[in-house]
Structures are given as C-alpha cells and as structure tokens.
Coordinates of C-alpha atoms in Angstrom, one line a residue:
X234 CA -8.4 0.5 13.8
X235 CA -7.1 -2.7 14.1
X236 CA -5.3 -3.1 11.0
X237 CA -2.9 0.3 11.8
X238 CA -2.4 -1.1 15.4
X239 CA -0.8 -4.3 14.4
X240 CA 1.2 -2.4 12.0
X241 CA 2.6 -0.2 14.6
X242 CA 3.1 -3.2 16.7
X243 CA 7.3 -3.8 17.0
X244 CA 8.4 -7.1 15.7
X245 CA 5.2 -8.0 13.9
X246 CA 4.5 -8.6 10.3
X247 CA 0.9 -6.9 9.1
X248 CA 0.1 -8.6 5.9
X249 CA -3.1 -7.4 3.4
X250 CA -3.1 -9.9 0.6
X251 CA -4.5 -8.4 -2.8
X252 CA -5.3 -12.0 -4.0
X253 CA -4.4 -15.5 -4.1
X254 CA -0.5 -15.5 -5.1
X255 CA -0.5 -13.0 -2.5
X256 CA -2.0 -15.3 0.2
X257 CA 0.6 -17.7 -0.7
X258 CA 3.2 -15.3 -0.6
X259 CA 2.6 -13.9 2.6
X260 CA 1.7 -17.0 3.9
X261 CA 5.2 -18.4 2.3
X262 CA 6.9 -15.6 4.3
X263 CA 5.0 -16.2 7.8
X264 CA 6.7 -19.4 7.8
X265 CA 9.9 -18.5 7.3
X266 CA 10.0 -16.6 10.5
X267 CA 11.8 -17.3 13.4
X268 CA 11.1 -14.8 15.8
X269 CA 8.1 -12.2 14.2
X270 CA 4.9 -13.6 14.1
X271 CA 2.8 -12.4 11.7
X272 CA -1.2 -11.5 10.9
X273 CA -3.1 -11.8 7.5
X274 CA -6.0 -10.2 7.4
X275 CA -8.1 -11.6 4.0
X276 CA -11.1 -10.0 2.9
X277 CA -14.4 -11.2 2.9
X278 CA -15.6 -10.4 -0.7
X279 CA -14.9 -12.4 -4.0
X280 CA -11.3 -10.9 -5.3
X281 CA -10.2 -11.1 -8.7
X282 CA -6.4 -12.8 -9.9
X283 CA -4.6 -9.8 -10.7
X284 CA -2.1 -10.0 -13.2
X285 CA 1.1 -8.9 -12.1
X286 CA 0.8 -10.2 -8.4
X287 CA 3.5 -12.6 -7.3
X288 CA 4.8 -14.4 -4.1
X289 CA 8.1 -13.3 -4.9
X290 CA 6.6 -9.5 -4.4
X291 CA 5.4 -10.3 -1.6
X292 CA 8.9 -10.8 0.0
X293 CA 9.5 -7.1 -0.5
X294 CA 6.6 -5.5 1.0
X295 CA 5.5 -4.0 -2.0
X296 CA 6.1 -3.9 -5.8
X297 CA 4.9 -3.0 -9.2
X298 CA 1.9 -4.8 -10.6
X299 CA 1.1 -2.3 -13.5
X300 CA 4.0 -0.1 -14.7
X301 CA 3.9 2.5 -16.7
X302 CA 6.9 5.0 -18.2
X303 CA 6.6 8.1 -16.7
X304 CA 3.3 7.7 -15.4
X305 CA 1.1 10.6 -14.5
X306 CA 0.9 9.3 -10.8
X307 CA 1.5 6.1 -8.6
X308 CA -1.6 4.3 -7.1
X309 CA -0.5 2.1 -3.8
X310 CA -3.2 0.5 -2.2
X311 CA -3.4 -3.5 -0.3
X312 CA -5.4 -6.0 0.1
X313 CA -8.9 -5.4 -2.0
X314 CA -8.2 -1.9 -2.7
X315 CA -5.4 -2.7 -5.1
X316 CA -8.2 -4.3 -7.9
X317 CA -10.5 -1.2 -7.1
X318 CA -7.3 0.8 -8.5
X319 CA -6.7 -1.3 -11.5
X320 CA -9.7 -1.0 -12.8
X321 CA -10.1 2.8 -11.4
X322 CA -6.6 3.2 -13.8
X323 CA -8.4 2.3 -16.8
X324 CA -11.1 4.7 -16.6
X325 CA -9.1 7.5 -16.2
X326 CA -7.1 9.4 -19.2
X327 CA -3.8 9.1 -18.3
X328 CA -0.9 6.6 -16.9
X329 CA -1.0 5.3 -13.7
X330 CA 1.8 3.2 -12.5
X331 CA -0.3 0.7 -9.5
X332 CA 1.9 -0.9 -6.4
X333 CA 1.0 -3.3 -4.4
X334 CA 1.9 -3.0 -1.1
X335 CA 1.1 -6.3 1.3
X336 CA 3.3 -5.8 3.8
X337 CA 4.5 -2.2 4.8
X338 CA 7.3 -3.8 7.7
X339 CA 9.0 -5.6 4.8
X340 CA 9.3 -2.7 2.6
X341 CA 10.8 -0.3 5.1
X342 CA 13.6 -3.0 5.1
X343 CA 14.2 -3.3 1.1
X344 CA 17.3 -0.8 0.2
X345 CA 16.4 2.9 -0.4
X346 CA 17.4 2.4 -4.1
X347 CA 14.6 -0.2 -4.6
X348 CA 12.0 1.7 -2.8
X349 CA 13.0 4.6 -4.6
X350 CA 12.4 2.5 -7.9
X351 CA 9.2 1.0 -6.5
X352 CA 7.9 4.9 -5.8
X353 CA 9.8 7.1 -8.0
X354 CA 11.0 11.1 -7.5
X355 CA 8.9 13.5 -9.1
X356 CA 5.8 11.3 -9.7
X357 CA 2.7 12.0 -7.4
X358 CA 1.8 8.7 -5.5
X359 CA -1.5 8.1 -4.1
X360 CA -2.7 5.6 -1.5
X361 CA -5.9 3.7 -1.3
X362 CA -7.6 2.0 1.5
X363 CA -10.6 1.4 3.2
X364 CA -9.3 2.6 6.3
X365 CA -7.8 5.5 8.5
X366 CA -4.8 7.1 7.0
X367 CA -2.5 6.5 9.5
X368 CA 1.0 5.5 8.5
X369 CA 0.2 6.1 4.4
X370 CA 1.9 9.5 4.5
X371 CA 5.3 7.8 4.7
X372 CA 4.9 6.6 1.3
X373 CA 2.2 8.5 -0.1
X374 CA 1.8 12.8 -1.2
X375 CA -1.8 12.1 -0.6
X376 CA -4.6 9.2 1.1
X377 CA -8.0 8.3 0.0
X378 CA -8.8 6.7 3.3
X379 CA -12.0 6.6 5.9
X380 CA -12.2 10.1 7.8
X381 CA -15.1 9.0 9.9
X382 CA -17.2 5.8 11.3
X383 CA -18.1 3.3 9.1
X384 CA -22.4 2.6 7.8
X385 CA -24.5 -0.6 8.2
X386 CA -25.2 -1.8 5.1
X387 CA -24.6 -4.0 2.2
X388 CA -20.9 -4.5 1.4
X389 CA -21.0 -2.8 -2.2
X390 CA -23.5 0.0 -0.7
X391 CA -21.1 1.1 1.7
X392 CA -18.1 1.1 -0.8
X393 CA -20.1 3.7 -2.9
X394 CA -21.4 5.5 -0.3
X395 CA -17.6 6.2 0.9
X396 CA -16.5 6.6 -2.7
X397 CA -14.0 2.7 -2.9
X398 CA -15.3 1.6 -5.9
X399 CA -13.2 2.2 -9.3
X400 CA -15.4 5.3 -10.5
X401 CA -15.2 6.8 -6.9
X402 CA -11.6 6.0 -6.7
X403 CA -11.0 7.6 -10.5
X404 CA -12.8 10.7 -9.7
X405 CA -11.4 11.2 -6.2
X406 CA -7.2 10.7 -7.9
X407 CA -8.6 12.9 -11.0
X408 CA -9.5 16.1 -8.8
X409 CA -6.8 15.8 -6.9
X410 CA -4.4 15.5 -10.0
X411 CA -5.8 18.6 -11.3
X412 CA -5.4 20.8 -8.2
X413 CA -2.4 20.2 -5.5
X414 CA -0.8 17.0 -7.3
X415 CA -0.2 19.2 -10.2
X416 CA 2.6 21.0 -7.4
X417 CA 3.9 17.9 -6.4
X418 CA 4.6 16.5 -10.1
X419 CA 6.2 19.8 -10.9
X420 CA 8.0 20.5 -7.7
X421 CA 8.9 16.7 -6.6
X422 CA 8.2 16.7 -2.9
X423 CA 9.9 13.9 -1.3
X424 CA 8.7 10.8 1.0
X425 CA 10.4 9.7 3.8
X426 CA 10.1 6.2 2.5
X427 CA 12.4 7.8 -0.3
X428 CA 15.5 8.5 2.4
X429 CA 14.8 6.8 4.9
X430 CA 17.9 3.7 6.0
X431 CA 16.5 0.3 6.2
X432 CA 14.8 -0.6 9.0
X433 CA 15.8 -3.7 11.2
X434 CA 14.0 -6.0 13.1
X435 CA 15.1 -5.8 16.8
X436 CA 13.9 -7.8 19.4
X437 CA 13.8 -5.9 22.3
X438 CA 13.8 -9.1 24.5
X439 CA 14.7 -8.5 28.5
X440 CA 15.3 -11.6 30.1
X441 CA 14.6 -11.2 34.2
X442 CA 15.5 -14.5 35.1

C-alpha cells in the first residue's frame, strides 16, 4: 500500500487532495518546504469543487468542510472519498459533520485544542478511504477501508462492488451508528489524536564526513 508507506515515511509530507483548491493548497505548501519533500497523489477520476475546501485548510492537515452542531457523527475521509461522503451525508437522516483530511503529518502538528475542535469528544468519527486501514484508528472510532485485494474492472464497478460510492458509504456509517457507535456517542471513547502533543518534524541527519 503505497499511499500508507509514504505516510509512515519520517520527514515526508503525504498529501490526498480532495479537489482543486486542495491541489493548490498542498501544492502551495510543498513549496514552502525546506527540508521535507513531499508526494501528491491526485486521482484519476473527474472530481467535483467542493464547497468548503480551501488552501488555507490545507495548511493544517485537515479541517471542516461541512459542519454541523452537534452532529450525529464525524465523516473524515481524503482525496476522492471526501465527495463520496458529502453526498453519502445527504442521504442519510441525520447530521454529519465531514473533515477533510489532505495531509495527516500536518495535522498531528496543529495544537491539541484545534484537533480536538476539528474531531470533537463524544461525537463518533468515521473514516473513509479506498484503502487499508492503517493509521485511520488514530483519528477515527471506526474505518470503512479495503480489507482485501482489489478487482479488475471499470472504475465505478469496482467502487460498488467494494461499497465507496455515497449509498454504499451511507449504509455502511448507518449500520454501524445503530449498533457499536451508539456506545461510543454515549460513552465518548477518546482518540489519541485527541491527547496526543504536537508532533515535530526532526531530521534525523547523521553526517559521516
């Protein structure tokens, strides 16, 4: 899974852009670097402009695009997943508060109190993406991710087939609402991305010479 490998990769910014002011933004951010180099990974499909997106957002790894007062449950997803969950919000009964998250790196380094806005106490939070869990369960209580190998096949057949589209996503975050989210919402179980001190950017440089 190349994607989670860069993102465990020290001193190296893994960006998923949602949509255009997000390209810019991470792109905006690359170049303000001095010593981490950075990977976007774009997507191949056609992505809608989302409202809500900005470059400024981008800055701080992730951020609210669709807020909602106390909201049934956070959706956090990146790159094209985060559309799929916009529109997955609207068919469901319901408020769904939806972050962005295009860089995980630069979020572990915002202040606790701002992450703790960004993915509030007592409010089940759900991650979305095409792609092995690792690493969501930091910021997310639960992970509608790929469990196994992928299928040949169109692009949109495959999202249906593994449930990504916004009626598989909606009915995958409903039954899990109604079942062990309902113990999370009343019992609050915390995140380590909820504690957790900001993270700095260390080098690690040896010099032999």
């Amino acid at each position: 899974e190349q994607v989670n490998m860069v993102r465990a990769t020290p001193n190296v910014l893994m960006f998923r852009p949602a949509d255009g002011n997000e390209t810019s933004g991470a792109y905006k951010v690359a170049m303000q670097q001095k010593d981490t180099p950075s990977v976007l990974a774009l997507s191949r499909q056609n992505l809608p402009q989302l409202e809500g997106t900005s470059m400024e957002g981008v800055s701080k790894g992730a951020y609210v695009i669709v807020e909602e007062k106390d909201p049934d449950a956070v959706l956090i997803a990146t790159g094209s997943e985060v559309s799929t969950c916009v529109e997955a919000a609207k068919l469901m009964d319901g408020k769904f508060t939806i972050v962005s998250m295009p860089c995980a790196k630069l979020f572990d380094e915002q202040p606790i109190e701002y992450r703790r806005k960004v993915l509030p106490f007592k409010t089940p939070v759900i991650a979305v993406e095409m792609a092995a869990a690792s690493g969501w369960y930091k910021y997310a209580h639960h992970a509608l991710v790929m469990k196994t190998f992928g299928v040949s096949g169109k692009g949109s057949d495959c999202m249906e087939y593994f449930g990504f589209t916004p009626k598989g996503v909606a009915a995958s975050v409903k039954k899990w609402l109604d079942t062990t989210g309902k113990a999370v919402k009343e019992h609050g179980f915390a995140l380590a991305a909820q504690f957790d001190e900001p993270t700095k950017r260390d080098l690690h440089y040896v010099d032999y010479i």
